Structure formats: structure tokens, C-alpha cells
GROMACS .gro file of C-alpha atoms in nm:
model
  396
    1MET     CA    1   7.807  -4.128  -5.636
    2GLU     CA    2   7.705  -4.188  -5.289
    3GLY     CA    3   7.827  -3.937  -5.169
    4SER     CA    4   7.658  -3.672  -5.391
    5TRP     CA    5   7.399  -3.818  -5.312
    6VAL     CA    6   7.374  -3.829  -4.934
    7SER     CA    7   7.475  -3.359  -4.962
    8LEU     CA    8   7.201  -3.343  -5.216
    9TRP     CA    9   7.023  -3.480  -4.941
   10VAL     CA   10   7.168  -3.305  -4.665
   11LEU     CA   11   7.102  -2.930  -4.859
   12LEU     CA   12   6.719  -3.054  -4.907
   13LEU     CA   13   6.711  -3.181  -4.552
   14PHE     CA   14   6.913  -2.781  -4.457
   15LEU     CA   15   6.684  -2.630  -4.704
   16THR     CA   16   6.349  -2.755  -4.584
   17GLN     CA   17   6.430  -2.640  -4.256
   18TRP     CA   18   6.510  -2.363  -4.302
   19ALA     CA   19   6.183  -2.322  -4.452
   20SER     CA   20   6.000  -2.432  -4.194
   21SER     CA   21   6.129  -2.174  -3.916
   22ILE     CA   22   6.010  -1.888  -4.175
   23VAL     CA   23   5.693  -1.786  -3.948
   24GLU     CA   24   5.366  -1.898  -4.153
   25ASP     CA   25   5.026  -1.704  -4.191
   26GLY     CA   26   4.840  -1.683  -3.862
   27LEU     CA   27   4.872  -1.668  -3.498
   28LEU     CA   28   5.130  -1.599  -3.375
   29ASN     CA   29   5.303  -1.814  -3.033
   30ASN     CA   30   5.031  -1.744  -2.808
   31GLY     CA   31   4.908  -1.471  -3.017
   32ASP     CA   32   4.588  -1.523  -2.816
   33PHE     CA   33   4.752  -1.547  -2.450
   34GLU     CA   34   4.537  -1.846  -2.351
   35THR     CA   35   4.865  -2.037  -2.306
   36PRO     CA   36   4.890  -2.058  -1.895
   37PRO     CA   37   5.221  -1.932  -1.764
   38ILE     CA   38   5.429  -2.171  -1.531
   39GLY     CA   39   5.262  -2.217  -1.184
   40GLY     CA   40   4.891  -2.083  -1.416
   41PHE     CA   41   4.740  -1.828  -1.509
   42PRO     CA   42   4.755  -1.512  -1.172
   43ASN     CA   43   4.523  -1.473  -0.898
   44PRO     CA   44   4.262  -1.192  -1.067
   45SER     CA   45   4.235  -0.990  -0.734
   46LEU     CA   46   4.628  -0.903  -0.818
   47ALA     CA   47   4.623  -0.522  -0.820
   48ALA     CA   48   4.781  -0.290  -1.099
   49GLY     CA   49   5.137  -0.236  -1.093
   50GLU     CA   50   5.155  -0.483  -0.737
   51GLY     CA   51   5.412  -0.694  -1.071
   52THR     CA   52   5.497  -0.790  -1.392
   53THR     CA   53   5.332  -1.116  -1.462
   54PRO     CA   54   5.553  -1.395  -1.671
   55VAL     CA   55   5.348  -1.458  -2.103
   56PRO     CA   56   5.492  -1.765  -2.239
   57SER     CA   57   5.610  -1.715  -2.602
   58TRP     CA   58   5.665  -1.317  -2.471
   59THR     CA   59   5.978  -1.097  -2.402
   60ILE     CA   60   5.772  -0.822  -2.157
   61ASN     CA   61   5.886  -0.442  -2.026
   62GLY     CA   62   5.774  -0.280  -1.767
   63THR     CA   63   5.376  -0.356  -1.600
   64VAL     CA   64   5.210  -0.605  -1.803
   65GLU     CA   65   4.947  -0.780  -1.677
   66LEU     CA   66   4.735  -1.112  -1.784
   67ILE     CA   67   4.366  -0.992  -1.724
   68LYS     CA   68   4.105  -1.241  -1.762
   69SER     CA   69   3.769  -1.184  -1.943
   70GLY     CA   70   3.500  -1.057  -1.682
   71GLN     CA   71   3.756  -0.922  -1.404
   72LEU     CA   72   3.650  -0.629  -1.226
   73GLN     CA   73   3.934  -0.330  -1.180
   74GLY     CA   74   3.784  -0.060  -0.955
   75GLY     CA   75   3.389  -0.120  -1.040
   76MET     CA   76   3.448  -0.193  -1.411
   77ILE     CA   77   3.494  -0.481  -1.636
   78LEU     CA   78   3.779  -0.493  -1.792
   79ILE     CA   79   3.775  -0.643  -2.205
   80VAL     CA   80   3.879  -0.978  -2.321
   81PRO     CA   81   3.847  -0.915  -2.703
   82GLU     CA   82   3.863  -1.289  -2.770
   83GLY     CA   83   3.884  -1.614  -2.542
   84LYS     CA   84   3.926  -1.572  -2.205
   85HIS     CA   85   4.266  -1.442  -2.161
   86ALA     CA   86   4.485  -1.121  -2.310
   87VAL     CA   87   4.762  -0.886  -2.174
   88ARG     CA   88   4.728  -0.515  -2.046
   89LEU     CA   89   5.050  -0.278  -2.111
   90GLY     CA   90   5.070  -0.062  -1.787
   91ASN     CA   91   5.279   0.250  -1.805
   92GLU     CA   92   5.488   0.229  -2.055
   93ALA     CA   93   5.497  -0.129  -2.091
   94GLU     CA   94   5.609  -0.330  -2.377
   95VAL     CA   95   5.549  -0.692  -2.484
   96SER     CA   96   5.756  -0.835  -2.788
   97GLN     CA   97   5.782  -1.174  -2.952
   98ASN     CA   98   6.114  -1.252  -3.233
   99VAL     CA   99   5.985  -1.422  -3.575
  100GLU     CA  100   6.173  -1.560  -3.852
  101LEU     CA  101   6.054  -1.336  -4.158
  102GLU     CA  102   6.203  -1.304  -4.547
  103LYS     CA  103   6.369  -1.032  -4.613
  104GLY     CA  104   6.189  -0.769  -4.851
  105SER     CA  105   5.891  -0.933  -4.785
  106MET     CA  106   5.551  -0.676  -4.689
  107TYR     CA  107   5.354  -0.900  -4.398
  108SER     CA  108   5.059  -0.746  -4.242
  109VAL     CA  109   5.026  -0.787  -3.830
  110THR     CA  110   4.649  -0.835  -3.718
  111PHE     CA  111   4.620  -0.825  -3.400
  112SER     CA  112   4.262  -0.705  -3.132
  113ALA     CA  113   4.226  -0.367  -2.919
  114ALA     CA  114   4.108  -0.179  -2.611
  115ARG     CA  115   4.116   0.071  -2.423
  116THR     CA  116   4.057   0.058  -2.039
  117CYS     CA  117   3.978   0.399  -1.893
  118ALA     CA  118   4.152   0.660  -2.044
  119GLN     CA  119   4.008   0.840  -2.307
  120LEU     CA  120   4.361   0.935  -2.522
  121GLU     CA  121   4.540   0.526  -2.494
  122GLU     CA  122   4.752   0.490  -2.802
  123LEU     CA  123   4.912   0.161  -2.888
  124ASN     CA  124   5.264   0.155  -3.092
  125MET     CA  125   5.347  -0.115  -3.320
  126SER     CA  126   5.702  -0.184  -3.429
  127ALA     CA  127   5.904  -0.437  -3.605
  128THR     CA  128   6.326  -0.419  -3.628
  129GLY     CA  129   6.411  -0.172  -3.940
  130ALA     CA  130   6.079  -0.071  -4.008
  131ALA     CA  131   5.886   0.251  -3.935
  132ALA     CA  132   5.689   0.278  -3.578
  133SER     CA  133   5.351   0.344  -3.621
  134THR     CA  134   5.052   0.388  -3.349
  135VAL     CA  135   4.689   0.338  -3.382
  136ASP     CA  136   4.459   0.553  -3.171
  137LEU     CA  137   4.268   0.393  -2.994
  138GLN     CA  138   4.022   0.678  -2.879
  139THR     CA  139   3.740   0.630  -3.182
  140LEU     CA  140   3.529   0.307  -3.057
  141TYR     CA  141   3.402   0.175  -3.387
  142SER     CA  142   3.216  -0.126  -3.208
  143VAL     CA  143   2.978  -0.167  -2.928
  144GLU     CA  144   3.138  -0.415  -2.864
  145GLY     CA  145   3.438  -0.224  -2.708
  146TRP     CA  146   3.737  -0.331  -2.854
  147ASP     CA  147   3.870  -0.365  -3.227
  148ALA     CA  148   4.060  -0.582  -3.488
  149TYR     CA  149   4.361  -0.365  -3.618
  150ALA     CA  150   4.591  -0.392  -3.907
  151TRP     CA  151   4.935  -0.304  -3.930
  152ALA     CA  152   5.210  -0.309  -4.244
  153PHE     CA  153   5.565  -0.352  -4.269
  154GLN     CA  154   5.816  -0.468  -4.494
  155ALA     CA  155   6.099  -0.663  -4.334
  156GLN     CA  156   6.432  -0.563  -4.343
  157LEU     CA  157   6.728  -0.818  -4.151
  158GLU     CA  158   6.840  -1.059  -4.353
  159ASP     CA  159   6.727  -1.412  -4.468
  160GLY     CA  160   6.730  -1.607  -4.122
  161ALA     CA  161   6.768  -1.348  -3.866
  162GLU     CA  162   6.501  -1.207  -3.652
  163THR     CA  163   6.274  -0.968  -3.632
  164LYS     CA  164   6.162  -0.847  -3.333
  165LEU     CA  165   5.801  -0.698  -3.315
  166ALA     CA  166   5.651  -0.503  -3.035
  167PHE     CA  167   5.363  -0.408  -2.833
  168LYS     CA  168   5.401  -0.028  -2.606
  169ASN     CA  169   5.208   0.128  -2.425
  170PRO     CA  170   5.398   0.476  -2.519
  171GLY     CA  171   5.156   0.667  -2.194
  172MET     CA  172   5.230   0.752  -1.880
  173ASP     CA  173   4.878   0.786  -1.726
  174GLU     CA  174   4.814   0.885  -1.371
  175ASP     CA  175   4.623   0.567  -1.229
  176PRO     CA  176   4.839   0.277  -1.325
  177SER     CA  177   4.543   0.042  -1.377
  178CYS     CA  178   4.494   0.224  -1.701
  179GLY     CA  179   4.679   0.106  -2.029
  180PRO     CA  180   4.553  -0.035  -2.338
  181ILE     CA  181   4.423  -0.391  -2.375
  182ILE     CA  182   4.611  -0.618  -2.693
  183ASP     CA  183   4.486  -0.996  -2.823
  184ASN     CA  184   4.477  -1.232  -3.150
  185ILE     CA  185   4.795  -1.082  -3.253
  186ALA     CA  186   4.830  -1.258  -3.625
  187ILE     CA  187   5.069  -1.213  -3.883
  188LYS     CA  188   5.026  -1.269  -4.296
  189LYS     CA  189   5.281  -1.212  -4.645
  190LEU     CA  190   5.171  -0.996  -4.840
  191PHE     CA  191   5.176  -1.045  -5.240
  192THR     CA  192   5.067  -0.738  -5.442
  193PRO     CA  193   4.855  -0.863  -5.709
  194ASP     CA  194   4.940  -0.844  -6.102
  195ARG     CA  195   4.792  -0.575  -6.306
  196LEU     CA  196   4.507  -0.672  -6.511
  197GLU     CA  197   4.535  -0.554  -6.881
  198ASP     CA  198   4.207  -0.439  -6.927
  199ASN     CA  199   4.224  -0.299  -6.536
  200ALA     CA  200   4.483   0.014  -6.387
  201VAL     CA  201   4.377  -0.035  -6.100
  202ILE     CA  202   4.586  -0.326  -5.850
  203ASN     CA  203   4.353  -0.528  -5.621
  204GLY     CA  204   4.050  -0.339  -5.714
  205ASP     CA  205   3.815  -0.667  -5.611
  206PHE     CA  206   4.040  -0.594  -5.216
  207GLU     CA  207   4.085  -0.999  -5.232
  208GLU     CA  208   4.462  -0.936  -5.096
  209GLY     CA  209   4.436  -0.796  -4.781
  210PRO     CA  210   4.532  -0.839  -4.372
  211TRP     CA  211   4.513  -1.175  -4.201
  212MET     CA  212   4.120  -1.243  -4.130
  213PHE     CA  213   4.006  -1.483  -3.849
  214ARG     CA  214   3.718  -1.694  -3.911
  215ASN     CA  215   3.484  -1.595  -3.614
  216ALA     CA  216   3.615  -1.185  -3.691
  217THR     CA  217   3.218  -1.082  -3.701
  218LEU     CA  218   3.386  -0.759  -3.673
  219GLY     CA  219   3.569  -0.717  -3.949
  220VAL     CA  220   3.946  -0.583  -3.911
  221LEU     CA  221   4.037  -0.176  -3.938
  222LEU     CA  222   4.281  -0.004  -4.145
  223PRO     CA  223   4.390   0.257  -3.955
  224THR     CA  224   4.583   0.593  -4.164
  225ASN     CA  225   4.861   0.459  -4.368
  226LEU     CA  226   5.014   0.683  -4.583
  227ASP     CA  227   5.263   0.506  -4.793
  228GLU     CA  228   5.157   0.354  -5.097
  229GLU     CA  229   5.376   0.124  -5.066
  230ILE     CA  230   5.414  -0.066  -4.739
  231THR     CA  231   4.980  -0.097  -4.657
  232SER     CA  232   4.818  -0.397  -4.559
  233LEU     CA  233   4.549  -0.389  -4.837
  234PRO     CA  234   4.787  -0.335  -5.172
  235GLY     CA  235   4.784  -0.157  -5.385
  236TRP     CA  236   4.546   0.101  -5.188
  237ILE     CA  237   4.641   0.376  -4.896
  238VAL     CA  238   4.372   0.523  -4.617
  239GLU     CA  239   4.473   0.897  -4.620
  240SER     CA  240   4.221   1.044  -4.344
  241ASN     CA  241   4.244   0.986  -3.935
  242ARG     CA  242   3.985   0.766  -3.946
  243ALA     CA  243   3.973   0.407  -4.044
  244VAL     CA  244   3.811   0.164  -4.301
  245ARG     CA  245   3.695  -0.163  -4.241
  246TYR     CA  246   3.829  -0.508  -4.422
  247ILE     CA  247   3.521  -0.729  -4.470
  248ASP     CA  248   3.459  -1.044  -4.600
  249SER     CA  249   3.133  -1.288  -4.720
  250ASP     CA  250   3.078  -1.505  -4.365
  251HIS     CA  251   2.973  -1.220  -4.194
  252PHE     CA  252   2.878  -0.945  -4.448
  253ASN     CA  253   2.720  -0.859  -4.756
  254VAL     CA  254   3.037  -0.879  -4.988
  255PRO     CA  255   2.945  -0.715  -5.373
  256GLN     CA  256   3.197  -0.979  -5.543
  257GLY     CA  257   3.447  -1.270  -5.377
  258LYS     CA  258   3.561  -1.267  -5.051
  259ARG     CA  259   3.625  -0.955  -4.934
  260ALA     CA  260   3.577  -0.583  -4.970
  261ILE     CA  261   3.579  -0.245  -4.793
  262GLU     CA  262   3.379  -0.043  -4.604
  263LEU     CA  263   3.334   0.347  -4.564
  264LEU     CA  264   3.350   0.473  -4.203
  265SER     CA  265   3.309   0.789  -4.042
  266GLY     CA  266   3.246   0.989  -4.361
  267LYS     CA  267   3.512   1.233  -4.494
  268GLU     CA  268   3.734   1.070  -4.235
  269GLY     CA  269   3.797   0.716  -4.353
  270ILE     CA  270   3.953   0.741  -4.754
  271ILE     CA  271   4.095   0.511  -4.976
  272SER     CA  272   4.288   0.640  -5.272
  273GLN     CA  273   4.510   0.499  -5.467
  274MET     CA  274   4.746   0.632  -5.782
  275VAL     CA  275   4.653   0.427  -6.136
  276GLU     CA  276   4.842   0.441  -6.477
  277THR     CA  277   4.700   0.657  -6.701
  278THR     CA  278   4.763   0.800  -7.014
  279PRO     CA  279   4.674   1.182  -7.028
  280GLN     CA  280   4.463   1.319  -7.275
  281LYS     CA  281   4.253   0.989  -7.263
  282GLN     CA  282   3.887   0.860  -7.180
  283TYR     CA  283   3.895   0.652  -6.867
  284ASN     CA  284   3.595   0.514  -6.686
  285LEU     CA  285   3.567   0.498  -6.333
  286THR     CA  286   3.346   0.179  -6.224
  287PHE     CA  287   3.286   0.013  -5.895
  288THR     CA  288   3.034  -0.173  -5.725
  289PHE     CA  289   2.827  -0.035  -5.399
  290GLY     CA  290   2.582  -0.179  -5.130
  291HIS     CA  291   2.479  -0.304  -4.821
  292ALA     CA  292   2.724  -0.506  -4.625
  293GLY     CA  293   2.397  -0.672  -4.377
  294ASP     CA  294   2.470  -0.508  -4.047
  295THR     CA  295   2.148  -0.291  -4.013
  296CYS     CA  296   2.348   0.065  -4.103
  297GLN     CA  297   2.043   0.262  -4.148
  298ALA     CA  298   1.972   0.456  -4.405
  299PRO     CA  299   2.045   0.660  -4.635
  300LEU     CA  300   2.418   0.507  -4.722
  301ALA     CA  301   2.658   0.655  -5.016
  302VAL     CA  302   2.923   0.690  -5.146
  303MET     CA  303   3.186   1.014  -5.312
  304ALA     CA  304   3.449   0.884  -5.567
  305PHE     CA  305   3.731   1.063  -5.700
  306ALA     CA  306   3.876   1.075  -6.089
  307GLY     CA  307   4.123   1.323  -6.074
  308ASP     CA  308   3.973   1.633  -6.176
  309GLN     CA  309   3.603   1.458  -6.179
  310ALA     CA  310   3.413   1.405  -5.844
  311GLN     CA  311   2.997   1.248  -5.806
  312ASN     CA  312   2.804   1.091  -5.504
  313PHE     CA  313   2.558   0.771  -5.541
  314HIS     CA  314   2.271   0.657  -5.314
  315TYR     CA  315   2.244   0.354  -5.257
  316SER     CA  316   1.909   0.297  -5.408
  317PRO     CA  317   1.878  -0.125  -5.491
  318THR     CA  318   1.562  -0.278  -5.661
  319GLY     CA  319   1.458  -0.593  -5.556
  320ASN     CA  320   1.590  -0.827  -5.322
  321ALA     CA  321   1.978  -0.665  -5.437
  322ASN     CA  322   2.213  -0.598  -5.229
  323HIS     CA  323   2.496  -0.352  -5.418
  324GLN     CA  324   2.453  -0.197  -5.732
  325LEU     CA  325   2.690  -0.066  -6.029
  326ALA     CA  326   2.784   0.312  -6.073
  327ASN     CA  327   3.056   0.438  -6.345
  328LEU     CA  328   3.211   0.790  -6.367
  329SER     CA  329   3.358   0.908  -6.698
  330PHE     CA  330   3.710   1.100  -6.717
  331THR     CA  331   3.961   1.207  -6.877
  332ALA     CA  332   4.350   1.159  -6.759
  333ARG     CA  333   4.508   1.478  -6.692
  334ALA     CA  334   4.841   1.305  -6.636
  335GLU     CA  335   5.066   0.987  -6.657
  336ARG     CA  336   4.890   0.919  -6.304
  337THR     CA  337   4.546   0.941  -6.187
  338ARG     CA  338   4.426   0.909  -5.847
  339ILE     CA  339   4.096   0.739  -5.716
  340ALA     CA  340   3.944   0.771  -5.424
  341PHE     CA  341   3.624   0.647  -5.243
  342TYR     CA  342   3.453   0.842  -4.877
  343SER     CA  343   3.099   0.802  -4.742
  344VAL     CA  344   2.936   1.122  -4.793
  345TYR     CA  345   2.717   1.024  -4.405
  346TYR     CA  346   2.829   0.991  -4.082
  347ASN     CA  347   2.648   0.630  -4.074
  348THR     CA  348   2.585   0.389  -3.769
  349ARG     CA  349   2.430   0.065  -3.661
  350SER     CA  350   2.019   0.091  -3.596
  351ASP     CA  351   2.074  -0.189  -3.333
  352ASP     CA  352   2.297  -0.008  -3.123
  353HIS     CA  353   2.327   0.356  -3.291
  354SER     CA  354   2.740   0.324  -3.195
  355SER     CA  355   2.912   0.096  -3.401
  356LEU     CA  356   3.015   0.298  -3.682
  357CYS     CA  357   2.915   0.117  -4.023
  358GLY     CA  358   2.876   0.265  -4.396
  359PRO     CA  359   2.877   0.208  -4.774
  360VAL     CA  360   3.078  -0.120  -4.900
  361VAL     CA  361   3.312  -0.047  -5.181
  362ASP     CA  362   3.440  -0.410  -5.409
  363ASP     CA  363   3.513  -0.467  -5.812
  364VAL     CA  364   3.669  -0.126  -5.848
  365ARG     CA  365   3.746  -0.119  -6.232
  366VAL     CA  366   3.932   0.179  -6.422
  367TRP     CA  367   3.977   0.159  -6.784
  368GLY     CA  368   4.017   0.323  -7.075
  369VAL     CA  369   3.718   0.415  -7.344
  370SER     CA  370   3.835   0.307  -7.680
  371GLY     CA  371   3.840   0.588  -7.970
  372SER     CA  372   3.876   0.851  -7.686
  373ALA     CA  373   4.055   1.205  -7.763
  374ARG     CA  374   4.547   1.155  -7.697
  375ALA     CA  375   4.768   1.326  -7.645
  376ASN     CA  376   4.949   1.227  -7.982
  377GLY     CA  377   4.695   1.321  -8.179
  378PRO     CA  378   4.373   1.567  -8.315
  379GLY     CA  379   4.123   1.227  -8.246
  380PHE     CA  380   3.792   1.140  -8.355
  381VAL     CA  381   3.628   1.450  -8.236
  382GLY     CA  382   3.887   1.701  -8.388
  383LEU     CA  383   3.915   1.521  -8.709
  384LEU     CA  384   3.572   1.577  -8.705
  385LEU     CA  385   3.576   1.973  -8.605
  386GLY     CA  386   3.835   2.058  -8.839
  387MET     CA  387   3.621   1.870  -9.127
  388VAL     CA  388   3.309   2.142  -9.043
  389LEU     CA  389   3.560   2.413  -9.053
  390LEU     CA  390   3.655   2.314  -9.365
  391VAL     CA  391   3.323   2.275  -9.513
  392GLY     CA  392   3.223   2.647  -9.348
  393LEU     CA  393   3.508   2.783  -9.558
  394ALA     CA  394   3.400   2.663  -9.894
  395LEU     CA  395   3.020   2.745  -9.863
  396ALA     CA  396   3.165   3.157  -9.762
   0.00000   0.00000   0.00000
């Protein structure tokens, strides 16, 4: 009996140690690049291309440089998104880190990125066994000179095996001092919320999404992602060539809960979802939209789509309200109906005229209207028309 208890205790200890090895939500090991390498941080005067800097907890390939906030390069100040240090990737250079994940689970990686001197800089993100993705750093969404992004993937390896997360500069610029800067890399395991009985929309309140740092005053950008199964915003996809912004109530006006979406770049920033519907049934698409409280210049308006119906809604609050309710009625034509939103205008902030902004969307719902027509019967309207026809024939 005593041996059984010992075996059980050993098994529990093993399971506890295995579970603790799975990466936790939050910053990766030295994800902010503030851990000094052996011998301390390099001299900022090190010229680009002279050598590769060792980066604790990361494997490097190519010319990777640890840079310091305020560091000059050719008369230009290099941008460090957060803290005092970040890494810059030279031509075809890469940094990677191995993490243990749960097979089949969805993960979102949040990171900050900035470009240096090349307008067409890009950053490739990849995970073992998952499709790689590329973020175009040409568009700056903030006057700060950097933006936070989120990228999602599905873990493919067996439980306990390690997944290689890699960030690579795919470019080969003539100037070796050019290359993207990355900082603040964090990870979060995603969960897809259950569909509510009275709402066909999944994650309509946007509460489930990528990791956000408490000091993330710029929010997190969600770039184009046409795979509705693997997205940093469960249930939703970004189907345009520009990003939308995931925001929190600590730094923005959020209509309800703690999270919402700010639509950017007009028609170039679209979010959408395919919802389950019953053909020929009438539905209402309702949502809350308003001002994020980030000095975004008026006018603000949202274009909403539900199947073959579309309508724009202009933000015109009353009193001290910073949001309002919108409703779009539609009749489903199929078993799945696309709903989508984008900003009608291309808005910028009034305090810098460079940072992109737009209306906030939250609390999206699709619900069936009782008594509406269905495919399996004439419905109330059909019966009423039939009665009118019969009365007309009788009178004739």
C-alpha cells in the first residue's frame, strides 16, 4: 500500500513538473531584451555589420544587434519601442526561441516592431509546423514610430516537444545598417468562446484576443489574416490589406467590457465573420460603436454588412455618451451569413495628424426575429396574403 502511495506521489510530481514546463501567458524569456549578455551590453558605437551580438535566451542567425534607446546611426535615432534595449535584424538575420506548447492549441504572439531606414521593410514570423506569416512595416499607424502586432498559429508538435518561434528579416538591403527592430515579445494561449443561445456571433464582445501589456497605450494591431480558424481574434478575420487595432479599457473608451476593436484605414481595414443562420429567416445585426477617446478627428462612421444588406452608421452621440447602438435587419439567404465592418472615413488624430484611428466597434450580436419567414413554410406574411386572395375571389 505504501508503495502505491509513493508511485502516485511520483506520478503527480512528474505531471506537475511537465505542466509547469508549458510556456505561460506573458513575456517570453528575455522577450524585452533587457537581460544583459555575458560581459554586458555592447558599445553603442559598434557599426552595423561589424559583428553579431549574443542575446540571452535567444538563438541568432546572421547579424543581430542589441541596440540602446537613443542610439544614433548615421544621424538617425534608432527607435526602441519599450524599455532601454531592443534587437535589430540585419539582412536575412533571424532570432528564435524554443518553447513548449500544447499540441493543437491556438497561440497568439504579440510583439513590437519598428523600421529603420528602408520603406519596404518586412518581418517574417514562423513556428515549427505552422505556416509562416509576414508583416509589412511600411505603414506606420502611430507617430511614435513603432507599433505592436499580434500573430496567431496552431501548435503542431507533440505535447512536451519544443516549438521554434522565429522572427526573420527577409530583406537584403544595400545598406547593411537597415533592418527591422523588434521588442517586447509575448505569447498567449487562445480560447474560442462558446456561442451564446441568443447570439450567432462568436466573440462578439471581443474579450478574447491577443496578449496586451498593461502599458500598451497604442493597443495591438491585427494584420491581414484570411484564415478564420487561426486568428489572434477568435471568431473573426481581418480580410483587408491594412490592420485593425485591438484596444483595452485602460487606455481607450470601450463601450462594454475590457476589449474592443478600433477600425483603421477606411475600406482597407475590414473585420468579418461567417455566422450560422437559417435560410429565409429574418435577423437583426446590432452593435455598439463610438469614439475611442484618442483625439480621433470627426467625422466617424461605420459601414456594416450582413449578407446582401449594407448600411453606414454615422457617430452622432447625445450628451456625454461616447458610443451609440446600431441595428441592421436582414434576411438570411444561406446557412452561413457574412457580417463585416469597416470605417467609412480615413481618420487621423487631431494632435499629430499622423496616427491612424477610427470608430470603435463592440458588442456585436446577430439574433433571429420571432415570427419571421422560414424556408419550410409560408409564414405569417404568406398566410395573410393567401387569406386576402381568398376573400377577393369570394367577393368576385
